[in-house]
Amino acid sequence: MIGGKVVEKALLNLGASVNLLPYSIYKQLGLGELKPTSITVSLANRSVKIPRGIIEDVLVQVDNFYYPVDFVVLDTDPIVKEANYVPIILGRPFLATSNAIINCRNGLMQLTFGNMTLELNIFYMSKKLITSEEKEGPEEVCIIDTLVEEHCNQNRQDKLNESLGDLEEGLPEPSDVLATLQETPKLNLKPLPMELKYTYLEENKQCPVIISSSLTTPQEISLLEVLKRCKKAIGWQTSDLKGIIPLVCTHHIYMEEEAKPIRQPQRRLNPHLQEVVRAEVLKLLQAGIIYPISDSPWVSPTQVVQKKSGITMVQNEKGEEITTRLTSGWKVCIDYIKLNVVIRKDHFPLPFINQVLERVSGHAFYCFLDGYSGYFQIEIDFEDQEKTTFTCPFGTYGYRRMPFGLCNAPATFQRCMLSTFEECLVNLEAVLNKCIEKDLVLNWEKCHFMVHQGIVLGHIIFEKGIEVDKAKVELIVKLSSPTTVKGVRQFLGHAGFYRRFIKDFSKLSKPLCELLAKDAKFIWDERSQIVRAPNWQLPFEVMCDASDFTIGAVLGQREDGKPYVIYYASKTLNEAQRNYTTIEKELLVVVFALDKFCAYLVGSFIIVFTDHSALKYLLTKQENEEINLLEPQKA
């Protein structure tokens, strides 16, 4: 749109040093008086013409962006077929004003307006047929562009086909994964727990989804109606990923000052893992997530790890059925450790696990939505794509979308999720419609609809509260007894993840902390209580106790006169604190508990329980001049 009127076609031309506007179009637009000029214009046919004048600061609208443009008005009115008529030329001045970046390799052009970016496909936008019947005029400039474009487009396709051909010939024929890349994918329906079942959004058992098996018929029909209306939000294969709109979220890789490029060699892979890498590269190439690159100063190596997808039921040594994630194959990852060292860190706040669990627990029905390769749906800023270059036995490639392993990727993803879901958590249909609006695709296999419980961040949430994931406990139980300092540290890290569920955790772990009994075992039994989310309308109760070596506290509440636990906390005393008197230790545990549970207690009514009555005197005393007992950590 120019001057408030729609213009169907315009030619972007790097070879034009001015912006050209035919006099006939100028009169139609009614842009005001022309300013005289003494310049001459040399056209593509080498003829020289004198312009009518210059019109300044004409607003040109491209999509939602507005740019002020100065046009040279030329007295030319070619007689051409309407379908091929390109009346306006936008030259280098316009490209400079719009801060245009043209990527001939990818066929993309970016225009910038403030902090927003518009991306155009130049191969698609610039196609134009020229016939011998066309007369002289500004549009003749595009003859060379058209020929060069067709040649480059064909050459680019040939290079891509050659790259894919090299991959296909590099090793013996791969497994069925490659054979199905061009076909409708045959989804592998894994066994499900009793409380889940498969259902389908299309006939002939197409487009499966996972729902609760305990829904009534009317409930299931209502749920399927919502899912069918919002089917575009769910993906069943990588090619379903459209990519989140760049204006919503784009990943940037900002480097530390004086950071130098890092090039690492590729790592050895056995033939089986090479086939895994080749299949992954082919899949990502065809989905447009990666592209071949040969001249990047940043190169990182490839590694292959096991991946988990979906859930199933297994029996532990006691014969109990527990829910666990399936190890369904291999995941190709890029080792960005050295690159991450020189990346400027993004300190976007991530949510606290405890707060997330407390917000979502205590409901009868849950819908678990999981982004389909969520990182691969976020665009990387064009200037930063070469920094993601990785090497493998089949060449070097760069990512157009955000890969796993970059240090700031979680912050970018969290920022994107907040902008996508913040205002649409009222019901499932609203969330799915928001996903469709932002082009966020969900993974059908990891989405569970209207279930009564599920695993969130390693914890089981359900109507009664929060439990530990028994599969995680089984892994901890099966860990071998630590024999080194590093082993002890790793074991305590695993067990400490659930310390809020374990009463007197510090007492249980004290021998390990002091490396006195390296064969101490982590013990879990059925008597461990279910931890519940807090009721903010009720007062909190803090129960404190201290011993010679550890202190412990329990945060709880009472409902209908019955107590229940919200949080366990404990701590091993250091050498200085062990020298405290009994009364000082008893007060220390109160200070520790109030600090530990501060997020719960601020603004709430609190009852503190202690078995040391002398504390009442100290807590009611206005000041103690001899020793500040409220800051024992400075001892």
mmCIF file with all atom_site columns, C-alpha atoms in Angstrom, residues 456-521:
data_model
loop_
_atom_site.group_PDB
_atom_site.id
_atom_site.type_symbol
_atom_site.label_atom_id
_atom_site.label_alt_id
_atom_site.label_comp_id
_atom_site.label_asym_id
_atom_site.label_entity_id
_atom_site.label_seq_id
_atom_site.pdbx_PDB_ins_code
_atom_site.Cartn_x
_atom_site.Cartn_y
_atom_site.Cartn_z
_atom_site.occupancy
_atom_site.B_iso_or_equiv
_atom_site.pdbx_formal_charge
_atom_site.auth_seq_id
_atom_site.auth_comp_id
_atom_site.auth_asym_id
_atom_site.auth_atom_id
_atom_site.pdbx_PDB_model_num
ATOM 1  C CA . VAL A 1 456 ? 4.488  -33.442 36.570 1.00 0.00 ? 456 VAL A CA 1
ATOM 2  C CA . LEU A 1 457 ? 8.152  -32.576 37.133 1.00 0.00 ? 457 LEU A CA 1
ATOM 3  C CA . GLY A 1 458 ? 8.873  -35.966 38.693 1.00 0.00 ? 458 GLY A CA 1
ATOM 4  C CA . HIS A 1 459 ? 5.866  -35.859 41.036 1.00 0.00 ? 459 HIS A CA 1
ATOM 5  C CA . ILE A 1 460 ? 2.403  -37.429 40.834 1.00 0.00 ? 460 ILE A CA 1
ATOM 6  C CA . ILE A 1 461 ? -0.439 -34.931 41.192 1.00 0.00 ? 461 ILE A CA 1
ATOM 7  C CA . PHE A 1 462 ? -4.023 -36.013 41.857 1.00 0.00 ? 462 PHE A CA 1
ATOM 8  C CA . GLU A 1 463 ? -7.147 -34.929 43.704 1.00 0.00 ? 463 GLU A CA 1
ATOM 9  C CA . LYS A 1 464 ? -5.776 -35.663 47.196 1.00 0.00 ? 464 LYS A CA 1
ATOM 10 C CA . GLY A 1 465 ? -2.473 -33.871 46.736 1.00 0.00 ? 465 GLY A CA 1
ATOM 11 C CA . ILE A 1 466 ? 1.089  -34.636 45.669 1.00 0.00 ? 466 ILE A CA 1
ATOM 12 C CA . GLU A 1 467 ? 2.995  -37.936 45.798 1.00 0.00 ? 467 GLU A CA 1
ATOM 13 C CA . VAL A 1 468 ? 6.454  -38.990 44.747 1.00 0.00 ? 468 VAL A CA 1
ATOM 14 C CA . ASP A 1 469 ? 6.854  -40.792 41.443 1.00 0.00 ? 469 ASP A CA 1
ATOM 15 C CA . LYS A 1 470 ? 7.354  -44.431 42.461 1.00 0.00 ? 470 LYS A CA 1
ATOM 16 C CA . ALA A 1 471 ? 9.373  -45.077 39.310 1.00 0.00 ? 471 ALA A CA 1
ATOM 17 C CA . LYS A 1 472 ? 11.886 -42.464 40.484 1.00 0.00 ? 472 LYS A CA 1
ATOM 18 C CA . VAL A 1 473 ? 11.998 -44.076 43.935 1.00 0.00 ? 473 VAL A CA 1
ATOM 19 C CA . GLU A 1 474 ? 12.650 -47.465 42.321 1.00 0.00 ? 474 GLU A CA 1
ATOM 20 C CA . LEU A 1 475 ? 15.640 -45.979 40.515 1.00 0.00 ? 475 LEU A CA 1
ATOM 21 C CA . ILE A 1 476 ? 16.990 -44.557 43.773 1.00 0.00 ? 476 ILE A CA 1
ATOM 22 C CA . VAL A 1 477 ? 16.497 -47.867 45.593 1.00 0.00 ? 477 VAL A CA 1
ATOM 23 C CA . LYS A 1 478 ? 18.376 -49.724 42.855 1.00 0.00 ? 478 LYS A CA 1
ATOM 24 C CA . LEU A 1 479 ? 21.366 -47.382 42.985 1.00 0.00 ? 479 LEU A CA 1
ATOM 25 C CA . SER A 1 480 ? 24.493 -49.124 44.176 1.00 0.00 ? 480 SER A CA 1
ATOM 26 C CA . SER A 1 481 ? 25.986 -48.061 47.479 1.00 0.00 ? 481 SER A CA 1
ATOM 27 C CA . PRO A 1 482 ? 28.407 -45.166 46.936 1.00 0.00 ? 482 PRO A CA 1
ATOM 28 C CA . THR A 1 483 ? 32.076 -45.972 47.386 1.00 0.00 ? 483 THR A CA 1
ATOM 29 C CA . THR A 1 484 ? 33.610 -42.570 46.596 1.00 0.00 ? 484 THR A CA 1
ATOM 30 C CA . VAL A 1 485 ? 33.007 -38.972 47.622 1.00 0.00 ? 485 VAL A CA 1
ATOM 31 C CA . LYS A 1 486 ? 31.564 -38.303 44.171 1.00 0.00 ? 486 LYS A CA 1
ATOM 32 C CA . GLY A 1 487 ? 29.259 -41.300 44.498 1.00 0.00 ? 487 GLY A CA 1
ATOM 33 C CA . VAL A 1 488 ? 27.988 -40.088 47.877 1.00 0.00 ? 488 VAL A CA 1
ATOM 34 C CA . ARG A 1 489 ? 27.309 -36.647 46.417 1.00 0.00 ? 489 ARG A CA 1
ATOM 35 C CA . GLN A 1 490 ? 25.375 -38.129 43.493 1.00 0.00 ? 490 GLN A CA 1
ATOM 36 C CA . PHE A 1 491 ? 23.312 -40.369 45.759 1.00 0.00 ? 491 PHE A CA 1
ATOM 37 C CA . LEU A 1 492 ? 22.383 -37.500 48.067 1.00 0.00 ? 492 LEU A CA 1
ATOM 38 C CA . GLY A 1 493 ? 21.420 -35.445 45.010 1.00 0.00 ? 493 GLY A CA 1
ATOM 39 C CA . HIS A 1 494 ? 19.007 -38.149 43.837 1.00 0.00 ? 494 HIS A CA 1
ATOM 40 C CA . ALA A 1 495 ? 17.511 -38.741 47.278 1.00 0.00 ? 495 ALA A CA 1
ATOM 41 C CA . GLY A 1 496 ? 17.425 -35.041 48.131 1.00 0.00 ? 496 GLY A CA 1
ATOM 42 C CA . PHE A 1 497 ? 15.063 -34.364 45.225 1.00 0.00 ? 497 PHE A CA 1
ATOM 43 C CA . TYR A 1 498 ? 12.274 -35.804 47.410 1.00 0.00 ? 498 TYR A CA 1
ATOM 44 C CA . ARG A 1 499 ? 13.523 -34.552 50.777 1.00 0.00 ? 499 ARG A CA 1
ATOM 45 C CA . ARG A 1 500 ? 10.320 -32.574 51.372 1.00 0.00 ? 500 ARG A CA 1
ATOM 46 C CA . PHE A 1 501 ? 8.528  -35.941 51.607 1.00 0.00 ? 501 PHE A CA 1
ATOM 47 C CA . ILE A 1 502 ? 11.004 -37.545 54.018 1.00 0.00 ? 502 ILE A CA 1
ATOM 48 C CA . LYS A 1 503 ? 10.777 -36.874 57.711 1.00 0.00 ? 503 LYS A CA 1
ATOM 49 C CA . ASP A 1 504 ? 14.158 -36.326 59.419 1.00 0.00 ? 504 ASP A CA 1
ATOM 50 C CA . PHE A 1 505 ? 16.001 -36.504 56.110 1.00 0.00 ? 505 PHE A CA 1
ATOM 51 C CA . SER A 1 506 ? 19.090 -34.967 57.681 1.00 0.00 ? 506 SER A CA 1
ATOM 52 C CA . LYS A 1 507 ? 19.210 -37.677 60.352 1.00 0.00 ? 507 LYS A CA 1
ATOM 53 C CA . LEU A 1 508 ? 18.872 -40.414 57.736 1.00 0.00 ? 508 LEU A CA 1
ATOM 54 C CA . SER A 1 509 ? 21.564 -38.919 55.528 1.00 0.00 ? 509 SER A CA 1
ATOM 55 C CA . LYS A 1 510 ? 23.953 -37.860 58.304 1.00 0.00 ? 510 LYS A CA 1
ATOM 56 C CA . PRO A 1 511 ? 26.206 -40.951 58.008 1.00 0.00 ? 511 PRO A CA 1
ATOM 57 C CA . LEU A 1 512 ? 26.585 -40.357 54.290 1.00 0.00 ? 512 LEU A CA 1
ATOM 58 C CA . CYS A 1 513 ? 27.224 -36.666 54.762 1.00 0.00 ? 513 CYS A CA 1
ATOM 59 C CA . GLU A 1 514 ? 30.052 -37.471 57.124 1.00 0.00 ? 514 GLU A CA 1
ATOM 60 C CA . LEU A 1 515 ? 31.291 -40.358 54.949 1.00 0.00 ? 515 LEU A CA 1
ATOM 61 C CA . LEU A 1 516 ? 31.172 -42.667 57.967 1.00 0.00 ? 516 LEU A CA 1
ATOM 62 C CA . ALA A 1 517 ? 28.879 -45.318 56.541 1.00 0.00 ? 517 ALA A CA 1
ATOM 63 C CA . LYS A 1 518 ? 29.247 -45.435 52.790 1.00 0.00 ? 518 LYS A CA 1
ATOM 64 C CA . ASP A 1 519 ? 26.850 -48.364 52.444 1.00 0.00 ? 519 ASP A CA 1
ATOM 65 C CA . ALA A 1 520 ? 23.883 -46.543 54.001 1.00 0.00 ? 520 ALA A CA 1
ATOM 66 C CA . LYS A 1 521 ? 20.699 -47.209 52.035 1.00 0.00 ? 521 LYS A CA 1
#
